[in-house]
Short mmCIF file of C-alpha atoms in Angstrom, two decimals:
data_model
loop_
_atom_site.label_atom_id
_atom_site.label_comp_id
_atom_site.label_asym_id
_atom_site.label_seq_id
_atom_site.Cartn_x
_atom_site.Cartn_y
_atom_site.Cartn_z
CA UNK A 19 0.01 0.19 -0.21
CA UNK A 20 1.30 3.62 -0.60
CA UNK A 21 1.90 3.55 3.60
CA UNK A 22 4.04 0.70 3.28
CA UNK A 23 7.26 1.75 4.39
CA UNK A 24 9.39 -1.74 4.13
CA UNK A 25 9.38 -5.72 4.66
CA UNK A 26 10.81 -7.84 7.71
CA UNK A 27 11.90 -10.95 6.46
CA UNK A 28 12.40 -13.37 9.99
CA UNK A 29 15.09 -15.81 9.95
CA UNK A 30 12.95 -18.77 11.23
CA UNK A 31 15.30 -21.43 13.81
CA UNK A 32 18.44 -20.09 11.95
CA UNK A 33 16.99 -20.65 7.75
CA UNK A 34 18.12 -18.10 6.17
CA UNK A 35 14.85 -17.78 3.12
CA UNK A 36 16.14 -19.36 -0.17
CA UNK A 37 13.03 -16.47 -1.45
CA UNK A 38 15.05 -13.79 -0.02
CA UNK A 39 16.88 -12.21 -3.24
CA UNK A 40 13.14 -11.98 -4.09
CA UNK A 41 12.59 -9.74 -1.63
CA UNK A 42 15.42 -7.73 -2.39
CA UNK A 43 14.62 -6.90 -6.19
CA UNK A 44 11.24 -6.35 -4.70
CA UNK A 45 12.21 -3.72 -2.44
CA UNK A 46 14.63 -2.05 -4.36
CA UNK A 47 11.94 -2.00 -7.36
CA UNK A 48 9.56 -0.30 -5.18
CA UNK A 49 11.77 1.84 -3.17
CA UNK A 50 11.17 0.27 0.20
CA UNK A 51 14.21 -0.60 3.06
CA UNK A 52 14.42 -4.40 3.97
CA UNK A 53 14.80 -4.72 7.35
CA UNK A 54 16.02 -8.92 9.15
CA UNK A 55 14.68 -10.37 11.92
CA UNK A 56 17.70 -12.21 12.19
CA UNK A 57 16.51 -13.45 16.01
CA UNK A 58 17.55 -16.90 15.05
CA UNK A 59 20.59 -16.23 12.79
CA UNK A 60 24.13 -15.65 14.53
CA UNK A 61 26.37 -16.87 11.86
CA UNK A 62 23.44 -17.81 9.47
CA UNK A 63 23.56 -17.30 5.31
CA UNK A 64 22.36 -18.02 2.42
CA UNK A 65 24.71 -17.58 -1.30
CA UNK A 66 27.72 -16.15 1.39
CA UNK A 67 26.34 -13.98 2.91
CA UNK A 68 25.23 -13.40 5.98
CA UNK A 69 22.23 -13.33 8.26
CA UNK A 70 21.92 -10.17 8.93
CA UNK A 71 23.30 -8.36 5.73
CA UNK A 72 20.92 -8.47 2.94
CA UNK A 73 19.07 -5.60 3.97
CA UNK A 74 19.71 -1.95 5.43
CA UNK A 75 19.03 -3.56 9.13
CA UNK A 76 18.93 -6.31 10.86
CA UNK A 77 18.35 -7.78 14.52
CA UNK A 78 19.86 -10.37 16.70
CA UNK A 79 18.84 -11.17 20.19
CA UNK A 80 21.15 -12.44 23.00
CA UNK A 81 18.48 -14.12 24.92
CA UNK A 82 20.22 -16.98 27.33
CA UNK A 83 19.06 -19.55 24.84
CA UNK A 84 20.15 -18.51 21.52
CA UNK A 85 23.91 -19.63 19.74
CA UNK A 86 25.45 -17.35 20.72
CA UNK A 87 24.13 -14.77 24.20
CA UNK A 88 25.85 -11.48 26.11
CA UNK A 89 23.28 -13.22 29.45
CA UNK A 90 20.70 -11.35 27.91
CA UNK A 91 19.57 -8.21 24.96
CA UNK A 92 20.98 -8.31 21.28
CA UNK A 93 22.20 -6.09 18.65
CA UNK A 94 21.24 -3.94 15.66
CA UNK A 95 23.90 -4.61 12.62
CA UNK A 96 23.36 -1.72 9.60
CA UNK A 97 25.44 -0.17 6.80
CA UNK A 98 23.40 2.94 6.77
CA UNK A 99 24.75 6.17 8.78
CA UNK A 100 21.25 7.86 9.56
CA UNK A 101 20.00 4.65 11.27
CA UNK A 102 23.07 3.86 13.01
CA UNK A 103 23.02 7.15 14.41
CA UNK A 104 19.10 7.14 15.67
CA UNK A 105 20.08 3.41 17.21
CA UNK A 106 22.73 5.03 19.20
CA UNK A 107 20.49 8.32 20.53
CA UNK A 108 17.46 5.76 21.33
CA UNK A 109 19.37 3.57 22.99
CA UNK A 110 21.03 6.14 25.21
CA UNK A 111 17.68 8.00 26.64
CA UNK A 112 17.53 9.84 23.63
CA UNK A 113 20.71 11.68 24.10
CA UNK A 114 22.33 13.22 20.94
CA UNK A 115 25.98 12.11 22.27
CA UNK A 116 27.27 10.65 25.48
CA UNK A 117 28.83 14.17 25.79
CA UNK A 118 26.02 16.13 25.36
CA UNK A 119 23.33 15.85 28.43
CA UNK A 120 20.57 17.23 25.21
CA UNK A 121 17.69 14.81 24.75
CA UNK A 122 16.32 14.89 20.89
CA UNK A 123 13.99 12.08 21.21
CA UNK A 124 12.10 10.07 23.27
CA UNK A 125 14.55 7.30 23.99
CA UNK A 126 15.55 4.14 26.23
CA UNK A 127 17.70 2.71 28.51
CA UNK A 128 19.12 0.09 25.94
CA UNK A 129 22.79 0.25 26.84
CA UNK A 130 25.19 -2.91 27.38
CA UNK A 131 26.53 -3.23 30.33
CA UNK A 132 30.86 -3.82 29.78
CA UNK A 133 29.92 -7.61 30.86
CA UNK A 134 27.03 -8.48 28.86
CA UNK A 135 29.35 -7.26 26.02
CA UNK A 136 32.63 -9.01 27.23
CA UNK A 137 30.44 -12.65 27.60
CA UNK A 138 29.14 -11.80 23.93
CA UNK A 139 32.31 -11.19 22.78
CA UNK A 140 34.09 -13.95 23.90
CA UNK A 141 30.53 -16.25 22.59
CA UNK A 142 31.45 -14.57 19.58
CA UNK A 143 34.93 -15.67 19.15
CA UNK A 144 33.64 -19.15 20.16
CA UNK A 145 30.74 -18.70 17.19
CA UNK A 146 31.59 -20.81 14.87
CA UNK A 147 33.19 -24.03 16.98
CA UNK A 148 29.87 -24.02 18.63
CA UNK A 149 27.91 -23.45 14.91
CA UNK A 150 30.15 -26.74 14.25
CA UNK A 151 28.74 -28.82 16.84
CA UNK A 152 25.36 -27.82 16.33
CA UNK A 153 25.91 -28.77 12.79
CA UNK A 154 27.59 -31.71 13.85
CA UNK A 155 24.30 -33.05 15.15
CA UNK A 156 22.35 -31.71 12.79
CA UNK A 157 23.58 -33.83 10.10
CA UNK A 158 22.89 -36.90 12.22
CA UNK A 159 19.91 -35.73 12.20
CA UNK A 160 19.09 -35.74 8.29
CA UNK A 161 20.43 -39.15 8.00
CA UNK A 162 18.71 -40.49 10.94
CA UNK A 163 15.06 -39.17 9.83
CA UNK A 164 15.28 -40.00 6.21
CA UNK A 165 13.47 -43.73 6.97
CA UNK A 166 10.62 -41.87 8.45
CA UNK A 167 7.11 -42.06 7.21
CA UNK A 168 5.68 -39.93 9.42
CA UNK A 169 8.14 -37.10 10.69
CA UNK A 170 9.85 -34.56 8.14
CA UNK A 171 12.43 -32.30 8.68
CA UNK A 172 12.40 -28.66 7.45
CA UNK A 173 15.48 -28.86 4.75
CA UNK A 174 18.14 -25.75 4.58
CA UNK A 175 17.82 -24.43 1.19
CA UNK A 176 21.17 -24.86 -1.20
CA UNK A 177 23.63 -22.69 -1.06
CA UNK A 178 22.57 -21.52 2.50
CA UNK A 179 24.33 -22.54 6.14
CA UNK A 180 22.24 -22.93 9.26
CA UNK A 181 23.43 -22.78 12.58
CA UNK A 182 20.94 -24.79 13.82
CA UNK A 183 19.47 -22.77 17.00
CA UNK A 184 16.53 -24.72 16.53
CA UNK A 185 16.33 -28.51 14.32
CA UNK A 186 12.50 -28.42 13.36
CA UNK A 187 10.43 -31.49 11.90
CA UNK A 188 7.04 -31.20 11.17
CA UNK A 189 4.30 -34.07 11.67
CA UNK A 190 2.59 -35.82 9.27
CA UNK A 191 0.04 -35.84 10.63
CA UNK A 192 -1.27 -33.49 13.74
CA UNK A 193 -0.77 -35.02 17.34
CA UNK A 194 -1.63 -33.96 20.51
CA UNK A 195 2.36 -32.21 21.06
CA UNK A 196 2.33 -32.03 24.51
CA UNK A 197 0.79 -35.98 25.28
CA UNK A 198 3.87 -36.63 22.54
CA UNK A 199 6.44 -34.54 25.16
CA UNK A 200 5.54 -35.71 27.65
CA UNK A 201 5.47 -40.12 26.84
CA UNK A 202 9.22 -39.06 25.16
CA UNK A 203 10.01 -37.77 28.00
CA UNK A 204 9.25 -40.23 30.83
CA UNK A 205 9.71 -43.44 28.56
CA UNK A 206 12.80 -42.50 26.56
CA UNK A 207 13.92 -39.68 28.97
CA UNK A 208 14.70 -37.36 25.74
CA UNK A 209 13.18 -34.05 26.88
CA UNK A 210 12.34 -31.93 23.08
CA UNK A 211 13.52 -28.27 22.58
CA UNK A 212 10.80 -25.46 23.00
CA UNK A 213 8.35 -25.11 19.36
CA UNK A 214 9.82 -22.18 17.50
CA UNK A 215 6.34 -20.72 18.06
CA UNK A 216 3.42 -22.83 19.69
CA UNK A 217 0.43 -20.18 18.43
CA UNK A 218 0.93 -18.04 15.37
CA UNK A 219 1.60 -14.32 16.02
CA UNK A 220 -2.02 -12.93 14.90
CA UNK A 221 -3.17 -14.84 17.56
CA UNK A 222 -1.44 -13.89 20.37
CA UNK A 223 -3.28 -12.24 22.72
CA UNK A 224 -1.66 -8.49 22.23
CA UNK A 225 -3.42 -8.64 18.55
CA UNK A 226 -7.02 -9.54 19.63
CA UNK A 227 -8.06 -6.12 18.71
CA UNK A 228 -7.62 -6.30 14.94
CA UNK A 229 -8.95 -8.37 12.78
CA UNK A 230 -7.46 -11.54 11.17
CA UNK A 231 -8.09 -12.70 8.19
CA UNK A 232 -8.06 -16.82 8.60
CA UNK A 233 -4.53 -17.95 7.70
CA UNK A 234 -5.16 -21.90 8.02
CA UNK A 235 -1.31 -22.93 6.82
CA UNK A 236 0.25 -20.87 9.79
CA UNK A 237 -1.87 -22.81 12.22
CA UNK A 238 -1.57 -26.09 10.74
CA UNK A 239 2.15 -25.71 10.61
CA UNK A 240 2.27 -24.63 14.14
CA UNK A 241 0.29 -26.78 15.66
CA UNK A 242 2.48 -30.28 13.82
CA UNK A 243 5.69 -29.00 14.24
CA UNK A 244 8.48 -30.50 16.82
CA UNK A 245 11.89 -29.03 17.74
CA UNK A 246 14.76 -31.74 18.25
CA UNK A 247 17.31 -31.04 21.13
CA UNK A 248 21.19 -29.73 19.12
CA UNK A 249 23.31 -27.84 21.17
CA UNK A 250 27.25 -27.08 20.33
CA UNK A 251 28.27 -29.80 23.85
CA UNK A 252 25.68 -32.16 22.59
CA UNK A 253 27.44 -36.35 22.36
CA UNK A 254 26.21 -38.03 19.06
CA UNK A 255 24.87 -41.04 21.10
CA UNK A 256 22.82 -38.57 22.47
CA UNK A 257 20.79 -37.78 18.88
CA UNK A 258 20.60 -41.43 18.05
CA UNK A 259 18.63 -41.89 21.40
CA UNK A 260 16.25 -39.33 20.29
CA UNK A 261 16.24 -40.68 17.27
CA UNK A 262 15.43 -44.36 17.73
CA UNK A 263 12.80 -42.82 20.36
CA UNK A 264 10.71 -40.93 17.51
CA UNK A 265 11.78 -44.06 15.51
CA UNK A 266 9.60 -45.84 18.27
CA UNK A 267 6.74 -43.30 18.81
CA UNK A 268 6.51 -42.15 15.76
CA UNK A 269 8.03 -43.85 12.63
#
């Protein structure tokens, strides 16, 4: 619409969409911004281009569950001078600079403390190794799931590199997910990871006042997806244990 300022693309589970190039072409043609929600995608890429650098700006989360963390918070990356300047202003109470106590925006306290920054920098140094650990487990899952009839994996597109913040699989038929997870936990000692989103965005209470049309594909996908456990220190034997349990329970 004439009011559209830009598009936001979300790299779910650390997977950069194979259609990212189409979005770049679209925003260029329409004179719009492309902003990346790269909260899941530290170190992920497509076509050799890192997540967070396809658009005018990208944001990364440092929540404790992410592939890397500073303990809490996050960062914005951009190659646009104006966005960089505005971000610096908003993060520090709307001040024009650290040397001036002049408030030019209604800003907030989004400053990162030095201890948090040190943790983040150390994790950044270790990021390639942490991703490699996750990719090793993902490769075991990739191979092991080939024989499953009732469970399929969400594939990383050719030319893409995923950090496997989440390893997402989809049930062929909808099941009682809570009961399934409880069975795997209680009888097999397998703890599945939390879902990417248990409910789609349009069904969240904060948006109740907005008109939302039916989004059956989103609702179905959210209801049928599972996330297998994956972390950098995970042992290969643990991955095979997960596959064996899934084979018995789901097949």
